[in-house]
């Protein structure tokens, strides 16, 4: 059977690529070369170079004259500066995340849902000698991560139905790839209130995640413990589950859950 054709218009594909280039530069953590960017995006150097030149011309990216590597430019920082600050989840939930990390020692990860996965927006490294974690900007698969399963279990039915139609890519030999098995797993998660993904994304690694809700009781994030299967076992112990639940409840309260009223908009408060 021939591979399906990409029916997106060329302009859409170009916009997607240039945004992917910008994100790769932003999340690299240090100046990065065109070869690294091309390898990361599975694209040709010539194509990536053309997009980089556009970003350089618009000052979203700057090229170092000595190393020829790229880093974020002032216009990218300006966009971030102008973004609304009233809904900064990472800043609001920084305290509960630190509290959980200090209590159990494992890395703590805050994620928000996207159509494709669980976007990591903030992390606090663990205190164990050997650390397993994820970087902000990473997008974890919905079907193979504890955070993603939380979003499927407690999010919209349309989103979970779409994922359950498959295909479910195997990341390890422990990844759930059967839609019926994943549907049963999501039912268990709704019943028990938390999700795990033992060695489903990375062998030797597990995560324990719970949902976070806002003032309108909407699912807006998940908070997760990430670590080795030694520290977060396939069936996590009651103390670990209790600790993450308590912190998630505190985080949801900070976002207004349980207030029983809608938070007024700035325009409404001025009236």
Coordinates of C-alpha atoms in Angstrom, one line a residue:
X1 CA 0.0 0.0 0.0
X2 CA 1.5 3.4 -0.9
X3 CA 2.3 5.8 1.9
X4 CA -0.4 8.5 2.4
X5 CA 0.3 11.8 0.7
X6 CA 0.8 14.9 2.9
X7 CA -2.1 17.1 1.8
X8 CA -1.1 20.1 3.8
X9 CA -0.4 23.1 1.5
X10 CA 3.3 24.0 1.1
X11 CA 2.8 27.2 3.2
X12 CA 1.6 25.1 6.2
X13 CA 4.5 22.7 5.9
X14 CA 7.0 25.6 5.7
X15 CA 5.4 27.3 8.7
X16 CA 5.6 24.1 10.7
X17 CA 9.3 23.6 9.8
X18 CA 10.3 27.1 10.7
X19 CA 8.6 26.8 14.0
X20 CA 10.3 23.5 14.6
X21 CA 13.7 25.1 13.8
X22 CA 13.0 27.9 16.3
X23 CA 11.9 25.5 19.0
X24 CA 15.0 23.4 18.4
X25 CA 17.3 26.4 18.8
X26 CA 15.4 27.5 21.9
X27 CA 15.4 24.2 23.7
X28 CA 19.0 23.3 22.8
X29 CA 20.3 25.0 26.0
X30 CA 23.4 26.3 24.1
X31 CA 24.3 27.6 20.7
X32 CA 23.6 24.9 18.1
X33 CA 24.8 24.3 14.6
X34 CA 22.8 23.7 11.4
X35 CA 23.9 20.1 11.2
X36 CA 22.5 19.3 14.7
X37 CA 19.3 21.0 13.9
X38 CA 18.9 19.1 10.6
X39 CA 19.6 15.8 12.3
X40 CA 17.1 16.6 15.1
X41 CA 14.4 17.4 12.6
X42 CA 15.3 14.6 10.1
X43 CA 15.7 17.3 7.4
X44 CA 18.4 18.3 4.9
X45 CA 21.0 21.0 5.9
X46 CA 20.1 23.1 2.9
X47 CA 16.4 23.2 3.8
X48 CA 17.1 24.0 7.5
X49 CA 19.7 26.7 6.5
X50 CA 17.1 28.5 4.4
X51 CA 14.7 28.6 7.3
X52 CA 17.5 29.8 9.6
X53 CA 18.3 32.6 7.3
X54 CA 14.7 33.8 7.5
X55 CA 14.8 33.7 11.3
X56 CA 18.1 35.5 11.3
X57 CA 16.8 38.2 9.0
X58 CA 13.8 38.7 11.3
X59 CA 16.1 38.6 14.4
X60 CA 14.3 35.7 16.0
X61 CA 17.7 33.9 15.9
X62 CA 21.3 35.1 15.9
X63 CA 24.3 33.4 14.3
X64 CA 27.6 33.7 16.1
X65 CA 30.2 35.1 13.8
X66 CA 33.0 32.9 15.2
X67 CA 31.3 29.5 15.6
X68 CA 28.5 29.9 13.1
X69 CA 26.2 28.4 15.7
X70 CA 22.7 29.8 16.4
X71 CA 20.9 31.0 19.5
X72 CA 17.7 32.9 20.2
X73 CA 17.6 36.5 19.2
X74 CA 16.0 39.6 20.8
X75 CA 12.7 39.3 18.9
X76 CA 12.1 35.9 20.3
X77 CA 12.6 37.2 23.8
X78 CA 10.3 40.1 23.1
X79 CA 7.5 37.7 22.2
X80 CA 8.0 36.0 25.5
X81 CA 8.0 39.3 27.4
X82 CA 4.8 40.3 25.8
X83 CA 3.0 37.0 26.5
X84 CA 0.3 37.3 29.3
X85 CA 1.7 36.5 32.8
X86 CA -1.6 35.9 34.5
X87 CA -1.5 32.2 33.8
X88 CA 2.0 31.1 34.5
X89 CA 1.6 27.6 35.7
X90 CA 5.2 26.9 36.3
X91 CA 5.7 29.9 38.5
X92 CA 2.4 29.4 40.4
X93 CA 3.2 25.7 41.1
X94 CA 6.9 26.1 41.8
X95 CA 6.4 25.8 45.5
X96 CA 4.3 22.6 45.5
X97 CA 6.8 21.0 43.0
X98 CA 9.8 21.8 45.3
X99 CA 7.8 20.5 48.2
X100 CA 7.2 17.2 46.5
X101 CA 10.8 16.8 45.3
X102 CA 12.1 17.5 48.8
X103 CA 9.7 14.9 50.3
X104 CA 10.4 12.0 48.0
X105 CA 13.7 12.7 46.3
X106 CA 12.6 12.0 42.7
X107 CA 12.5 14.5 39.9
X108 CA 9.2 16.4 39.6
X109 CA 7.8 17.3 36.2
X110 CA 4.9 19.6 35.3
X111 CA 3.3 19.0 32.0
X112 CA 0.4 20.6 30.0
X113 CA -1.7 18.8 27.4
X114 CA -1.3 19.3 23.7
X115 CA -3.0 17.5 20.8
X116 CA 0.1 15.4 20.2
X117 CA 1.3 14.7 23.8
X118 CA 2.2 16.0 27.2
X119 CA 4.4 19.2 26.9
X120 CA 6.9 19.5 29.8
X121 CA 6.9 23.1 31.0
X122 CA 8.9 22.8 34.2
X123 CA 11.1 20.3 36.1
X124 CA 12.8 20.0 39.4
X125 CA 15.7 17.5 39.4
X126 CA 15.7 14.8 42.0
X127 CA 18.2 14.3 44.7
X128 CA 19.2 10.7 44.0
X129 CA 22.8 10.0 43.0
X130 CA 21.7 8.7 39.5
X131 CA 19.2 11.1 38.0
X132 CA 16.6 10.3 35.4
X133 CA 14.5 13.2 34.1
X134 CA 13.1 15.1 31.1
X135 CA 13.9 18.6 29.8
X136 CA 11.4 21.5 29.5
X137 CA 10.1 21.6 26.0
X138 CA 10.0 17.8 25.6
X139 CA 6.8 16.4 24.4
X140 CA 5.9 13.0 25.8
X141 CA 3.6 10.6 24.0
X142 CA 0.1 10.4 25.1
X143 CA -0.2 6.6 25.1
X144 CA 3.2 5.8 26.6
X145 CA 3.8 8.3 29.4
X146 CA 2.1 8.6 32.8
X147 CA 1.4 12.3 32.1
X148 CA -0.1 11.5 28.7
X149 CA -2.3 8.8 30.1
X150 CA -3.6 11.3 32.7
X151 CA -4.6 13.7 29.9
X152 CA -6.3 10.8 28.0
X153 CA -8.1 9.5 31.1
X154 CA -9.3 12.8 32.5
X155 CA -9.4 15.0 29.4
X156 CA -11.9 15.2 26.5
X157 CA -13.4 12.0 25.2
X158 CA -12.7 13.2 21.6
X159 CA -9.0 13.3 22.3
X160 CA -8.9 9.8 23.9
X161 CA -11.0 8.4 21.1
X162 CA -8.6 9.8 18.5
X163 CA -5.6 8.2 20.2
X164 CA -7.4 4.9 20.7
X165 CA -8.0 4.7 17.0
X166 CA -4.3 4.2 16.7
X167 CA -1.7 3.4 15.6
X168 CA 0.1 3.3 19.0
X169 CA 3.8 3.4 18.4
X170 CA 6.0 1.0 20.4
X171 CA 8.8 2.9 22.2
X172 CA 9.9 -0.2 24.2
X173 CA 8.7 -3.7 24.5
X174 CA 6.6 -2.6 27.5
X175 CA 4.6 0.1 25.6
X176 CA 0.9 -0.5 25.3
X177 CA 0.2 -0.8 21.6
X178 CA -3.2 -2.5 21.7
X179 CA -6.2 0.0 21.7
X180 CA -8.4 -2.3 23.9
X181 CA -5.6 -2.7 26.5
X182 CA -5.0 1.1 26.5
X183 CA -8.8 1.7 27.0
X184 CA -8.8 -0.7 29.9
X185 CA -5.7 1.1 31.4
X186 CA -7.5 4.5 31.1
X187 CA -10.5 3.1 32.9
X188 CA -8.2 1.9 35.8
X189 CA -6.6 5.3 35.9
X190 CA -10.0 7.1 36.2
X191 CA -10.9 4.7 39.1
X192 CA -7.6 5.0 41.0
X193 CA -6.9 8.7 40.2
X194 CA -3.2 8.3 39.1
X195 CA -1.2 6.9 36.2
X196 CA 2.1 5.1 35.8
X197 CA 4.1 4.0 32.7
X198 CA 6.7 1.5 33.9
X199 CA 9.4 1.2 31.2
X200 CA 6.9 2.2 28.5
X201 CA 8.9 5.2 27.2
X202 CA 12.4 4.3 28.4
X203 CA 13.6 1.0 29.9
X204 CA 14.5 1.3 33.5
X205 CA 12.4 4.4 34.0
X206 CA 9.0 4.9 35.5
X207 CA 6.7 7.9 36.3
X208 CA 3.8 8.5 38.6
X209 CA 1.4 11.2 37.5
X210 CA -1.8 12.8 38.8
X211 CA -4.1 15.5 37.3
X212 CA -4.3 19.2 38.2
X213 CA -7.5 21.2 37.7
X214 CA -8.2 24.9 37.7
X215 CA -11.0 27.2 39.1
X216 CA -13.4 25.9 36.5
X217 CA -12.5 22.3 37.3
X218 CA -10.8 21.9 33.9
X219 CA -7.8 19.6 33.5
X220 CA -4.9 22.0 32.9
X221 CA -1.8 20.1 33.8
X222 CA -0.3 17.0 35.4
X223 CA 2.4 16.7 38.0
X224 CA 4.6 13.7 37.9
X225 CA 7.4 11.9 39.7
X226 CA 10.0 10.6 37.3
X227 CA 12.8 8.2 38.2
X228 CA 14.3 4.8 37.9
X229 CA 12.1 1.7 38.3
X230 CA 14.1 1.1 41.5
X231 CA 12.7 4.3 43.2
X232 CA 9.3 4.4 41.5
X233 CA 8.3 0.7 41.3
X234 CA 5.8 -0.8 38.8
X235 CA 3.2 -0.6 41.5
X236 CA 4.1 2.5 43.5
X237 CA 3.8 2.3 47.3
X238 CA 1.0 4.0 49.2
X239 CA 3.3 6.7 50.7
X240 CA 4.4 7.8 47.2
X241 CA 0.9 7.9 45.9
X242 CA -0.3 9.8 49.0
X243 CA 2.5 12.4 48.7
X244 CA 1.8 13.2 45.1
X245 CA -1.9 13.4 45.6
X246 CA -1.6 15.8 48.5
X247 CA 0.7 18.1 46.4
X248 CA -1.7 17.9 43.4
X249 CA -4.6 18.9 45.6
X250 CA -2.6 21.8 46.9
X251 CA -1.6 22.8 43.3
X252 CA -5.3 22.7 42.2
X253 CA -6.3 24.8 45.1
X254 CA -3.7 27.4 44.1
X255 CA -5.4 27.5 40.7
X256 CA -8.8 28.1 42.3
X257 CA -10.3 24.6 42.2
X258 CA -13.2 24.4 44.7
X259 CA -13.9 28.1 44.8
X260 CA -17.3 27.5 43.2
X261 CA -17.1 30.6 41.1
X262 CA -15.5 31.8 37.9
X263 CA -12.5 34.1 38.3
X264 CA -13.5 37.5 36.7
X265 CA -11.5 38.7 33.7
X266 CA -9.4 41.9 34.1
X267 CA -12.0 43.9 32.1
X268 CA -14.8 42.7 34.4
X269 CA -12.8 43.7 37.5
X270 CA -12.4 47.2 36.1
X271 CA -16.1 47.7 35.9

